[in-house]
XYZ file of C-alpha atoms in Angstrom:
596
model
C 15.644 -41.615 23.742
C 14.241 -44.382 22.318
C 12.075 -45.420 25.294
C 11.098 -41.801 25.945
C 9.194 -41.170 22.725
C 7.653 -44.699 22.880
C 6.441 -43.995 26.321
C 5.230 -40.910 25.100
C 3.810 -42.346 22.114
C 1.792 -45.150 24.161
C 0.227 -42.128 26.461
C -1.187 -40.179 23.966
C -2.600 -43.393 21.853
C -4.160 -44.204 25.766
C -5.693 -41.060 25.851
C -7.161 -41.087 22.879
C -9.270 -44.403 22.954
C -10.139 -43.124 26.726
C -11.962 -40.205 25.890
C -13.506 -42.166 22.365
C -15.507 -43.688 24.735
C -16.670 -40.809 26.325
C -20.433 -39.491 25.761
C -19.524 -36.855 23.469
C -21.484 -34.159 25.867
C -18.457 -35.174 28.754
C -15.801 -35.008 26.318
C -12.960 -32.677 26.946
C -11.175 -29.975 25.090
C -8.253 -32.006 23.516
C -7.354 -32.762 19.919
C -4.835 -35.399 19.033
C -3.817 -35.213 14.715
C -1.087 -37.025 12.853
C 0.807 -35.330 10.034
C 3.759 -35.695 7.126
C 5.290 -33.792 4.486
C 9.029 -32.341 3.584
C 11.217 -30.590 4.763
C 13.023 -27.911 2.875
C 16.646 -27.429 4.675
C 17.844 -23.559 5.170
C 20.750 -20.740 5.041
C 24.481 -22.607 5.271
C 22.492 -26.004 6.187
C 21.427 -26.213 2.911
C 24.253 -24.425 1.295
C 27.813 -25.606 0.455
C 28.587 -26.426 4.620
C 26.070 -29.010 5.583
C 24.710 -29.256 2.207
C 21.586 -31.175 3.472
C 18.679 -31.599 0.507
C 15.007 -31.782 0.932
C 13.987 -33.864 3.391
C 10.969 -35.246 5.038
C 8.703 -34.904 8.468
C 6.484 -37.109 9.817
C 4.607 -37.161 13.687
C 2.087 -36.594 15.464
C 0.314 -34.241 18.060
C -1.941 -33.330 21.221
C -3.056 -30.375 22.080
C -5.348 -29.107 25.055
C -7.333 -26.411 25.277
C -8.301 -24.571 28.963
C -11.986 -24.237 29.575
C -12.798 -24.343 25.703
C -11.041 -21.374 25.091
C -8.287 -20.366 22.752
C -5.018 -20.682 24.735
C -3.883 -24.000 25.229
C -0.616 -25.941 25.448
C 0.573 -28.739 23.242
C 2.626 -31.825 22.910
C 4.295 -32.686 19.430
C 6.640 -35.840 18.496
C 8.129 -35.684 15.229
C 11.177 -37.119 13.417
C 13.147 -35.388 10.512
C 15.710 -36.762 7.486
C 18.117 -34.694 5.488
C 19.510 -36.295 2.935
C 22.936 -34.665 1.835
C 23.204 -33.757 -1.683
C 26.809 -33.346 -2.282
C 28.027 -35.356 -5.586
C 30.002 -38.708 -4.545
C 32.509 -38.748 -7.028
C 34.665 -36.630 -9.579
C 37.168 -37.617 -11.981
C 39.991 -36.147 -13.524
C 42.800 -37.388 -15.777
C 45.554 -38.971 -13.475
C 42.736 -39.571 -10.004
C 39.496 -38.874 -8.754
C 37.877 -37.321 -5.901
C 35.890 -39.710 -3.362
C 33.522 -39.693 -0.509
C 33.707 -42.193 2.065
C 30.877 -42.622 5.361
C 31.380 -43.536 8.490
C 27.338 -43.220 9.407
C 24.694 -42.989 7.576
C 23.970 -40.414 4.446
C 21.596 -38.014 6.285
C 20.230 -35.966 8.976
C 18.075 -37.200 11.631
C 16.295 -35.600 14.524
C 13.710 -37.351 16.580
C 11.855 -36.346 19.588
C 9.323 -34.359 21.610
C 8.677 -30.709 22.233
C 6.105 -28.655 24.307
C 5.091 -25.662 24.519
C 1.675 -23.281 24.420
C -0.638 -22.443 21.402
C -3.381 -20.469 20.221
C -6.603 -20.782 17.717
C -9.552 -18.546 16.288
C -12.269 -20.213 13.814
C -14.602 -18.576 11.478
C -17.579 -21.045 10.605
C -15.671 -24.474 9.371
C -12.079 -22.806 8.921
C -9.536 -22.610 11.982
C -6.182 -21.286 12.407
C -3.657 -22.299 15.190
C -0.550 -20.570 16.583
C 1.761 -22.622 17.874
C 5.733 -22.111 19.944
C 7.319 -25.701 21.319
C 10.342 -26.446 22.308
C 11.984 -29.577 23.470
C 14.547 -32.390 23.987
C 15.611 -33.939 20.090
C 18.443 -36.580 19.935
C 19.856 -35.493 16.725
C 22.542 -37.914 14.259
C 25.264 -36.025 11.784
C 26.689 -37.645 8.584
C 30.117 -38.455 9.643
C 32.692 -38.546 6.630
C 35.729 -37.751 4.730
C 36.402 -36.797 0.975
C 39.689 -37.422 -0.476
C 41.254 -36.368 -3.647
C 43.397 -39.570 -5.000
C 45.972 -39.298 -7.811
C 49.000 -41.014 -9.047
C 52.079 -38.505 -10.631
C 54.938 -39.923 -12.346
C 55.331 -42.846 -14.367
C 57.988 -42.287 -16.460
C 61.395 -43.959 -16.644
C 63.279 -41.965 -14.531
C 60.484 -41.258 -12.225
C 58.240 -44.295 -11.426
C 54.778 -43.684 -10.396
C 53.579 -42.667 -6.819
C 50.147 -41.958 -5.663
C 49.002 -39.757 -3.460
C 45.825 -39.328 -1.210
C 44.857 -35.967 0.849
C 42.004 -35.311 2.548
C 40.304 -32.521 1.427
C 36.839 -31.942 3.783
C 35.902 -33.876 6.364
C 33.319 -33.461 8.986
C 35.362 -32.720 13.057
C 32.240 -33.158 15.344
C 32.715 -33.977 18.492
C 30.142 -37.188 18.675
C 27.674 -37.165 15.783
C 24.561 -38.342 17.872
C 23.745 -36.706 21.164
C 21.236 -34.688 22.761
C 19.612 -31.070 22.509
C 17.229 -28.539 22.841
C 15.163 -27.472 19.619
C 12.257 -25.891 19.130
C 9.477 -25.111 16.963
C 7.110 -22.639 15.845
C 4.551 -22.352 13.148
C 0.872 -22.025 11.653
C -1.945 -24.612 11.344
C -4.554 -24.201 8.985
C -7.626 -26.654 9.634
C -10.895 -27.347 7.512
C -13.768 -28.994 9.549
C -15.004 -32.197 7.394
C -17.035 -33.379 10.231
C -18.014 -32.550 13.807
C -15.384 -34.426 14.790
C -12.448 -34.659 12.291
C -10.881 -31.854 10.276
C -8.334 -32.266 7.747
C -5.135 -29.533 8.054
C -2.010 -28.281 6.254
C 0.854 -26.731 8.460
C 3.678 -24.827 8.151
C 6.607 -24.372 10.506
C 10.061 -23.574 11.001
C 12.650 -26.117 12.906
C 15.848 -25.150 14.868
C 18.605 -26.024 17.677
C 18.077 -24.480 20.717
C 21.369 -22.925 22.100
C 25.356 -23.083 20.507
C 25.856 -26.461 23.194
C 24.266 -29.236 25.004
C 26.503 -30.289 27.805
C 29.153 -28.714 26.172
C 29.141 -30.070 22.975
C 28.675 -28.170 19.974
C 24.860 -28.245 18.572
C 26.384 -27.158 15.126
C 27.426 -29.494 12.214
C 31.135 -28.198 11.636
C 33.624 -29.388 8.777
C 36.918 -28.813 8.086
C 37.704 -28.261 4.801
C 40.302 -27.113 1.859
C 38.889 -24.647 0.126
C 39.012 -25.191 -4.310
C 41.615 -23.025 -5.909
C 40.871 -24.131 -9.642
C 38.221 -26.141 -10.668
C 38.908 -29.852 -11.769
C 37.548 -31.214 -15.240
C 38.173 -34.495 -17.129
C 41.199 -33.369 -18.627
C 43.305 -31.329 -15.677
C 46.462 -33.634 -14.934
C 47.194 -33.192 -11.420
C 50.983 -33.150 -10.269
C 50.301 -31.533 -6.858
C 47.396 -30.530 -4.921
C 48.301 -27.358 -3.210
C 48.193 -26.410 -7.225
C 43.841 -26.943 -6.807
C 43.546 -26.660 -3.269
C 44.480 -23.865 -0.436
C 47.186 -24.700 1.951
C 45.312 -24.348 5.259
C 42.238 -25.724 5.917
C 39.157 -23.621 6.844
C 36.774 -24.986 9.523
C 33.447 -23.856 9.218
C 29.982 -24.371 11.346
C 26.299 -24.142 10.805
C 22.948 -24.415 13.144
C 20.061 -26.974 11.501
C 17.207 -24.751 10.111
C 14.484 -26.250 8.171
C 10.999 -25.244 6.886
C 8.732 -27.734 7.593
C 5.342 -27.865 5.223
C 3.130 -30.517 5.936
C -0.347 -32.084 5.639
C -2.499 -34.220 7.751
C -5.703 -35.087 10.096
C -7.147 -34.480 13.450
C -9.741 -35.603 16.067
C -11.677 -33.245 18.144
C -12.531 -34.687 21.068
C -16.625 -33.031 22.682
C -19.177 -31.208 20.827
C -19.296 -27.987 20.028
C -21.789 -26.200 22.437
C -25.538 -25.090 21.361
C -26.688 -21.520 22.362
C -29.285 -22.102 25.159
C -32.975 -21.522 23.920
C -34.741 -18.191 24.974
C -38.513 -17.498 24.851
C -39.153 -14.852 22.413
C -41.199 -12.869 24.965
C -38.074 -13.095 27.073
C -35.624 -11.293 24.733
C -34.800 -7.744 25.181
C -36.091 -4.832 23.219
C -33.080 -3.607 21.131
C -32.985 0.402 21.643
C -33.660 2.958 19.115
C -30.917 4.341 17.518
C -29.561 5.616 14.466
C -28.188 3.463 11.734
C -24.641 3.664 12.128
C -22.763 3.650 8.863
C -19.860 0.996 8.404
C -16.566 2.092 8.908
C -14.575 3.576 6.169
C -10.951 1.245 5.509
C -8.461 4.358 5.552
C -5.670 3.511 3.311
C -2.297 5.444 1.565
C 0.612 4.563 -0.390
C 4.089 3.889 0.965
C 7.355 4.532 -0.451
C 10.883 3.488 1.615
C 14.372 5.181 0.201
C 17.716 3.880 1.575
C 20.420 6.262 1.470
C 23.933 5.342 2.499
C 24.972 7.004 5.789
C 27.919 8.266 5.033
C 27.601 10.065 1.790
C 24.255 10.571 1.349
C 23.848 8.280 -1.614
C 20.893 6.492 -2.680
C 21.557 2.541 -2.723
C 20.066 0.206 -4.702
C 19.545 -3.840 -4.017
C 18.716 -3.398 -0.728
C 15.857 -5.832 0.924
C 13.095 -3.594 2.630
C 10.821 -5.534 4.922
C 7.673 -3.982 5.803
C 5.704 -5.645 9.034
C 2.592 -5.074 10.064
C -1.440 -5.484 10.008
C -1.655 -7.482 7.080
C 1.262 -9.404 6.937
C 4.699 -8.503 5.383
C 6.076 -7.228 2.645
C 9.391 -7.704 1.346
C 10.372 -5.177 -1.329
C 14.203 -3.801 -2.750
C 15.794 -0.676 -3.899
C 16.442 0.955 -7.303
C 19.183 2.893 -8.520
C 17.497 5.577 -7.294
C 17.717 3.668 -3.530
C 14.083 3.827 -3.473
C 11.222 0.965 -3.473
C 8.371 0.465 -5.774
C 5.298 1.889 -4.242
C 3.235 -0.046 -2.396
C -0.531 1.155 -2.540
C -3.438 1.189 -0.206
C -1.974 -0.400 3.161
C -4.165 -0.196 5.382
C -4.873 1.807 8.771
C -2.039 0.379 11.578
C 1.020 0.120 12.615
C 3.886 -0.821 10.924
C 8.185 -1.767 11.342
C 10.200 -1.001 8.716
C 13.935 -2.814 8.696
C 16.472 -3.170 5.690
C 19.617 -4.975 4.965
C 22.213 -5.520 2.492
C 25.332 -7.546 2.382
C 24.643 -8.939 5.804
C 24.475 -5.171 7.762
C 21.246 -4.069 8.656
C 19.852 -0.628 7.918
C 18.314 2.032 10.466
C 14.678 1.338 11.391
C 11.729 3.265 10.650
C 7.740 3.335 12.090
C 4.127 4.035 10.978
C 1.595 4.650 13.587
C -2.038 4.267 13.141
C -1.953 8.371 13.689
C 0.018 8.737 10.645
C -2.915 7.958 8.324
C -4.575 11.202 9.182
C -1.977 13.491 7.564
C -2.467 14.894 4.355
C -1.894 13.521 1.043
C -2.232 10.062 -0.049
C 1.701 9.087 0.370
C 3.589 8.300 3.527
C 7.369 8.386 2.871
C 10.680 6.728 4.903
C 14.126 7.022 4.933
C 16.397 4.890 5.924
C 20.235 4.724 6.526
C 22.494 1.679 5.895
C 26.460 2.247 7.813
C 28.441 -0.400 6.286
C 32.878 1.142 6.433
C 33.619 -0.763 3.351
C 33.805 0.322 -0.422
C 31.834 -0.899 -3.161
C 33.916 -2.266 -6.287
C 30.896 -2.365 -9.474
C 32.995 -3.828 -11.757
C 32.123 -4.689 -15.742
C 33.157 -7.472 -17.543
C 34.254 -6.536 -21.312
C 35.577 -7.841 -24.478
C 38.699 -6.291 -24.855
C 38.707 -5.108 -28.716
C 34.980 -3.752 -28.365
C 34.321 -3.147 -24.824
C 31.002 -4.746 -25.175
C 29.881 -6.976 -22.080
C 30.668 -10.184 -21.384
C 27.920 -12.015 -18.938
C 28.885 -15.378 -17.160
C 32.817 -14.729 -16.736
C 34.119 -15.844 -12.959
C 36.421 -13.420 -11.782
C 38.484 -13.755 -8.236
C 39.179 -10.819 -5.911
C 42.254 -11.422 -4.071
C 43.046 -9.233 -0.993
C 47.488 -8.176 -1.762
C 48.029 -8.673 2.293
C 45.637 -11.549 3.638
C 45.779 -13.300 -0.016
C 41.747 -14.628 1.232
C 40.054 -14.476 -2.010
C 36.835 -14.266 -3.145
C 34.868 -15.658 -6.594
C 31.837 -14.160 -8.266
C 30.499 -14.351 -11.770
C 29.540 -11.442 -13.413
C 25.582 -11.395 -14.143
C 23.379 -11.015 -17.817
C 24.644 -7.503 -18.087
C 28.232 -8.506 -17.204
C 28.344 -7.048 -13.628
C 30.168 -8.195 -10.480
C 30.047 -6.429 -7.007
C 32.688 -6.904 -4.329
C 33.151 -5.311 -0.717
C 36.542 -3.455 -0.191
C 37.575 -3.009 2.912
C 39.511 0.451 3.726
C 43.376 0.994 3.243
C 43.093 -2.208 1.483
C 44.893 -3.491 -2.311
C 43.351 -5.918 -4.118
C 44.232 -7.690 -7.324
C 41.104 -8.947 -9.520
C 41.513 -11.491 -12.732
C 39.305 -12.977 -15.127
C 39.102 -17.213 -14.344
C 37.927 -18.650 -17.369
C 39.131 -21.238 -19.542
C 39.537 -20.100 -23.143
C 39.982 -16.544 -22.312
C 42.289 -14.601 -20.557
C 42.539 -11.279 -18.892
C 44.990 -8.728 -17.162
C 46.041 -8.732 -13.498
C 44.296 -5.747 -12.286
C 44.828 -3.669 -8.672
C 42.218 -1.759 -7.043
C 43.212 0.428 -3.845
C 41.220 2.032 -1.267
C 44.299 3.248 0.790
C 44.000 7.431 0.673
C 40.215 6.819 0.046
C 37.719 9.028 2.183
C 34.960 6.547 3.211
C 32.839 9.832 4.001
C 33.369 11.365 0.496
C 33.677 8.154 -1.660
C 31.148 4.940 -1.894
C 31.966 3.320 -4.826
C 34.846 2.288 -6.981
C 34.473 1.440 -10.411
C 36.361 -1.043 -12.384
C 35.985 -2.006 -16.760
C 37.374 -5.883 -16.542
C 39.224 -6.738 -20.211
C 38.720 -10.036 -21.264
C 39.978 -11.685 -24.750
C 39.869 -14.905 -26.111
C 42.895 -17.092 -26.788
C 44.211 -17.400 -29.940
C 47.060 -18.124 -31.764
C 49.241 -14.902 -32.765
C 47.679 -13.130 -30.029
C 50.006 -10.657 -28.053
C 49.372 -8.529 -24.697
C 51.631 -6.358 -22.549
C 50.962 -7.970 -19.154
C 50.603 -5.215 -16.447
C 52.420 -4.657 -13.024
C 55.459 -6.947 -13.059
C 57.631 -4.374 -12.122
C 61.686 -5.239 -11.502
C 64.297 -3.545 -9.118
C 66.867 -1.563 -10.869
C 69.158 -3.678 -12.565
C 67.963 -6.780 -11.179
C 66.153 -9.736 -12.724
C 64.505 -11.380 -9.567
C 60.820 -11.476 -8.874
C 59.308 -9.238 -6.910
C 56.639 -9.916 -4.399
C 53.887 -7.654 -5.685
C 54.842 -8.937 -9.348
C 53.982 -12.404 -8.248
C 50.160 -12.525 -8.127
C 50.426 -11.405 -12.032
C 52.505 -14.570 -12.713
C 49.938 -16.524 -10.747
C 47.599 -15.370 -12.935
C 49.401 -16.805 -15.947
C 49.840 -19.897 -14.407
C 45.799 -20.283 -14.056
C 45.346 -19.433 -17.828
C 48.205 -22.231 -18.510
C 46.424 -24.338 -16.225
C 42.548 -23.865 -17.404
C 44.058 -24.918 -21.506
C 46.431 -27.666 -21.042
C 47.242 -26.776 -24.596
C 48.095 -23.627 -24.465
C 52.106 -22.421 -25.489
C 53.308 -18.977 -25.065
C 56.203 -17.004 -25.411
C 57.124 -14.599 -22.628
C 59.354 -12.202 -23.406
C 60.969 -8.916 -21.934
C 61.846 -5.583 -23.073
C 64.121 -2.453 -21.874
C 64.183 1.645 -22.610
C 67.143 2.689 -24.709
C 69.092 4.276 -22.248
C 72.461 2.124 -21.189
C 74.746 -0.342 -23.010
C 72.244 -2.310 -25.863
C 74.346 -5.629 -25.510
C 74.219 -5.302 -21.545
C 70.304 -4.421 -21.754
C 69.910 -7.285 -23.958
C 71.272 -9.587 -21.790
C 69.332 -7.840 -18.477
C 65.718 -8.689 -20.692
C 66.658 -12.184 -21.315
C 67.650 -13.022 -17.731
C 64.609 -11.136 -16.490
C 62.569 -13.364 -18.926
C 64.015 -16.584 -17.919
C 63.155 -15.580 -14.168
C 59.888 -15.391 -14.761
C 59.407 -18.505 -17.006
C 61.333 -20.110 -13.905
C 58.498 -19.132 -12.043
C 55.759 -20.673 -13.874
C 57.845 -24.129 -13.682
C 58.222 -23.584 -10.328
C 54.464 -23.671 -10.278
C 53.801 -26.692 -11.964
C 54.314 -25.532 -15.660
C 55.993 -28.046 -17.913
C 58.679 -25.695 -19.372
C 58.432 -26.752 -23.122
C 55.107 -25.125 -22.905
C 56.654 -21.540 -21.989
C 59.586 -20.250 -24.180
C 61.795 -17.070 -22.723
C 62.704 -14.194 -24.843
C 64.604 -10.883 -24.414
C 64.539 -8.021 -26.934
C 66.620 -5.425 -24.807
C 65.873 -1.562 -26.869
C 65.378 -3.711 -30.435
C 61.331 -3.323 -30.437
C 60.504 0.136 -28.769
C 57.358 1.682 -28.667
C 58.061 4.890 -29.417
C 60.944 7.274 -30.766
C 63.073 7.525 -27.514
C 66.039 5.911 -29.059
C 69.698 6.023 -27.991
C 70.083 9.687 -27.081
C 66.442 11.007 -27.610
C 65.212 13.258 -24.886
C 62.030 12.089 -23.341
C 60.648 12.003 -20.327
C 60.519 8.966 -17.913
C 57.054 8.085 -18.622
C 57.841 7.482 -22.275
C 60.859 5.809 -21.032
C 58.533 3.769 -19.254
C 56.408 2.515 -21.992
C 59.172 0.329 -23.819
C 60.658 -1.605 -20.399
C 57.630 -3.569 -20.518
C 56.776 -7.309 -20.410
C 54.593 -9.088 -23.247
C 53.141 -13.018 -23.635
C 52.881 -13.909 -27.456
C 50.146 -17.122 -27.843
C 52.683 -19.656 -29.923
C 49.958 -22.569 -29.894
C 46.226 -22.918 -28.920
């Protein structure tokens, strides 16, 4: 690849001091320019899969143009470097977390593309059009990153450490071939006759999924974060931080080139021939004609959701057409802000939210001759799923709480799903239908309840959204909350499945505040023996403090408790007649905060 793009290289430099020595009247249509600038990296490139950083372009250019028109095809050589920006290091208590490479720190592309392009001047400014495409030979970042910690150390347990690998990058080869391509704007200024000084803007991409059958994406496999890692969390095992299976994921090289540079113009721009005055036409006699009037209205776009009619808000609205685009989004009211005096033409009007696309909607140049000054579009957006609009509170007041992560947890795939509620303490999930989900509060100093949200007997036609009021209190000492939805058979102590997400919410709390101590206690109804229902709450404690140890909770930091009938709720004593909701009320499980 190498010898290509010098070869290449030594051509164009050839042609260039060739036709310098041309008498400028025999010069040809050709411009050769050289350019630099960064490179701003795109979608999951940029984000947390590649995560490649600003970068920077540099190359240069030749361009000719047929029979000194505006069509014309072009030659470009360019190379590219991402940096990644990914931190190196992180370190906890008992380890650290550690990035080693196997190649170099960065992206790089190099190489030549070709393809046609277009210009149109007005006195000294130009503009050029230009699609190219190409053979790049393109070099990953090959590495791994390990988490490395050392458990034990005490006298009947010596010390071990352990090392997993936690992401790594599973490319096939990390330099080979491919096809890009690249398409863009070029905005020139005429200094002289000759040279003109430009900035450009373009956008940078593979060509194709393969090349030869190799992937052109940059793929990792990683294990996705469970619970984030400060200075203080002690790790004893990493499935405690980390999920179980890995997750491979993939991602195409997108960039936004912007740029700067200069270019030579090879010939002179022709003079009009001179004609004797006596020799010019007579222009005929006609009327002045007046200037054409700009026609212009308003436009307003309203997104409804198919299947219940209901306005949506926060979706993007793209309008495309004679002077550019506009990008615009909903309000509650599923309607965007109006946008005045567009003028006469045709325009394409898309929308999309949470990765679906909306209907599509057009404005013809006829349209401008109706009456009124307002031109009006609906459009329809089919997503199946639910919407959960969910609130986080404070649990004595009710007032919101902004910044609090919270993780949505689907009851039959267990993937889960992380957001942090906005300024007015708002979060917004996707349910799917027939679906259970159970949602917590994840947020160290604070703690909140285990709740389920359902779609299953839902009508997707009838219903859109499902609303949810998030409790969330601070820890304290003294503090004392009936935990919801562990649930136990009949006369059994054992935990169930559908009570275990609860306890795994108690062992995150535990986990985020190392020094945290509770009490976790259990409590019957009055009906049966009192000694036999005070020994049922104290083994059904006990099972679930067994739990949390069994999840990596040192047990003198979790005390068990059973109080049988001896602290009821209500009056349904030994022999009262009450229903089994009020029964209900007193077989309950509480956590009591001994120590924060």
């Amino acid at each position: 690849m190498k010898k290509i793009l010098h070869i290449v290289s030594l051509i164009i430099i050839g042609i260039f001091f060739f036709l310098l020595h041309l008498k400028a009247q025999d010069r040809g249509p050709w411009q050769v320019g050289v350019f630099g600038g960064v490179s701003p990296t795109l979608g999951n490139y940029h984000g947390d899969t590649a995560q490649a950083n600003l970068g920077y372009v540099g190359g240069v250019f030749a361009d000719y143009y047929f029979t000194e028109g505006n069509f014309g095809v072009g030659v470009d050589i360019r190379a590219i470097r991402h940096p990644l920006w990914g931190a190196d290091s992180v370190f906890f208590s008992n380890g650290h977390i550690a990035t080693s490479f196997n190649k170099s720190k960065r992206f790089q592309y190099g190489g030549l593309t070709i393809g046609p392009t277009y210009r149109f001047s007005i006195s000294k400014f130009s503009s050029e059009l230009f699609v190219k495409g190409g053979l790049y030979v393109r070099q990953f970042p090959n590495y791994q990153r390990t988490i490395t910690y050392t458990s034990g150390g005490g006298v009947m347990s010596p010390s071990v450490t352990h090392s997993q690998v936690i992401r790594q990058t599973i490319n096939q080869s990390n330099r080979h071939f491919a096809w890009m391509g690249v398409g863009g704007v070029r905005f020139n200024y005429e200094i002289t006759q000759h040279l003109s000084a430009f900035i450009q803007g373009d956008y940078f991409t593979l060509i194709g999924p393969k090349f030869k059958g190799e992937s052109n994406d940059f793929i990792i496999m990683e294990y996705e974060p469970l619970v984030p890692l400060t200075s203080n969390t002690y790790v004893e095992n990493a499935s405690q931080y980390y999920a179980d299976r890995p997750v491979t994921r993939n991602t195409f090289t997108q960039a936004i080139n912007i740029v700067g540079g200069v270019k030579y113009t090879f010939g002179r721009k022709k003079e009009p021939k001179a004609v004797p005055a006596t020799e010019l036409p007579l222009p005929p006699v006609t009327q002045q004609e007046e200037a054409p009037v700009k026609v212009t209205q308003d436009l307003m776009v309203v997104v409804n959701d198919k299947q219940t009619g209901l306005p949506l808000s926060g979706v993007k609205v793209i309008v495309t057409g004679a002077e550019g685009t506009h990008v615009l989004l909903t309000n509650t009211n599923g309607a965007t802000e109006r946008l005045s005096a567009i003028a006469k033409g045709n325009y394409r009007i898309t929308g999309e939210k949470n990765g679906i696309r909306t209907t599509e909607a057009a404005i013809a140049a006829e349209d401008f001759s109706a009456a009124g000054e307002l031109i009006y579009r609906e459009l329809q957006h089919d997503d199946p799923r639910f919407t959960l609009i969910g609130e986080t509170v404070e649990c004595d007041t009710e007032q919101h709480l902004s910044g609090i992560n919270t993780m949505l947890t689907n009851a039959t795939t267990d993937r889960n799903m992380s957001q942090t509620s906005d300024t007015e303490g708002k979060f917004i999930y996707q349910l799917e239908q027939q679906a259970t989900y159970n949602i917590v509060a994840n947020q160290a100093g604070k703690y909140s309840q285990t709740e389920r949200v359902s779609t299953a007997g839902l009508d997707r036609s009838k219903t859109l959204y499902v609303t949810l009021k998030l409790g969330v209190c601070p820890l304290e000492a003294g503090a004392n909350w009936v935990v919801k939805n562990i649930l136990y058979d009949f006369d059994k102590s054992d935990i169930r499945p559908d009570a275990a997400p609860v306890l795994d919410n108690v062992v995150n709390i535990m986990q985020q505040n190392p020094t945290l101590r509770i009490e976790l206690s259990s409590h019957t109804d009055s009906r049966g023996n009192d000694a036999y229902n005070l020994q049922l709450s104290q083994r059904r404690a006990e099972a679930a403090v067994n739990y949390l140890v069994k999840q990596g909770i040192d047990r003198n930091r979790v005390e068990a408790r059973g109080y049988g009938e001896t602290q009821l709720l209500n009056t349904c004593t030994n022999g009262a007649a009450c229903s089994d909701e009020a029964h209900q009320e007193n077989r309950r499980t509480e956590i009591k905060v001994l120590r924060y």
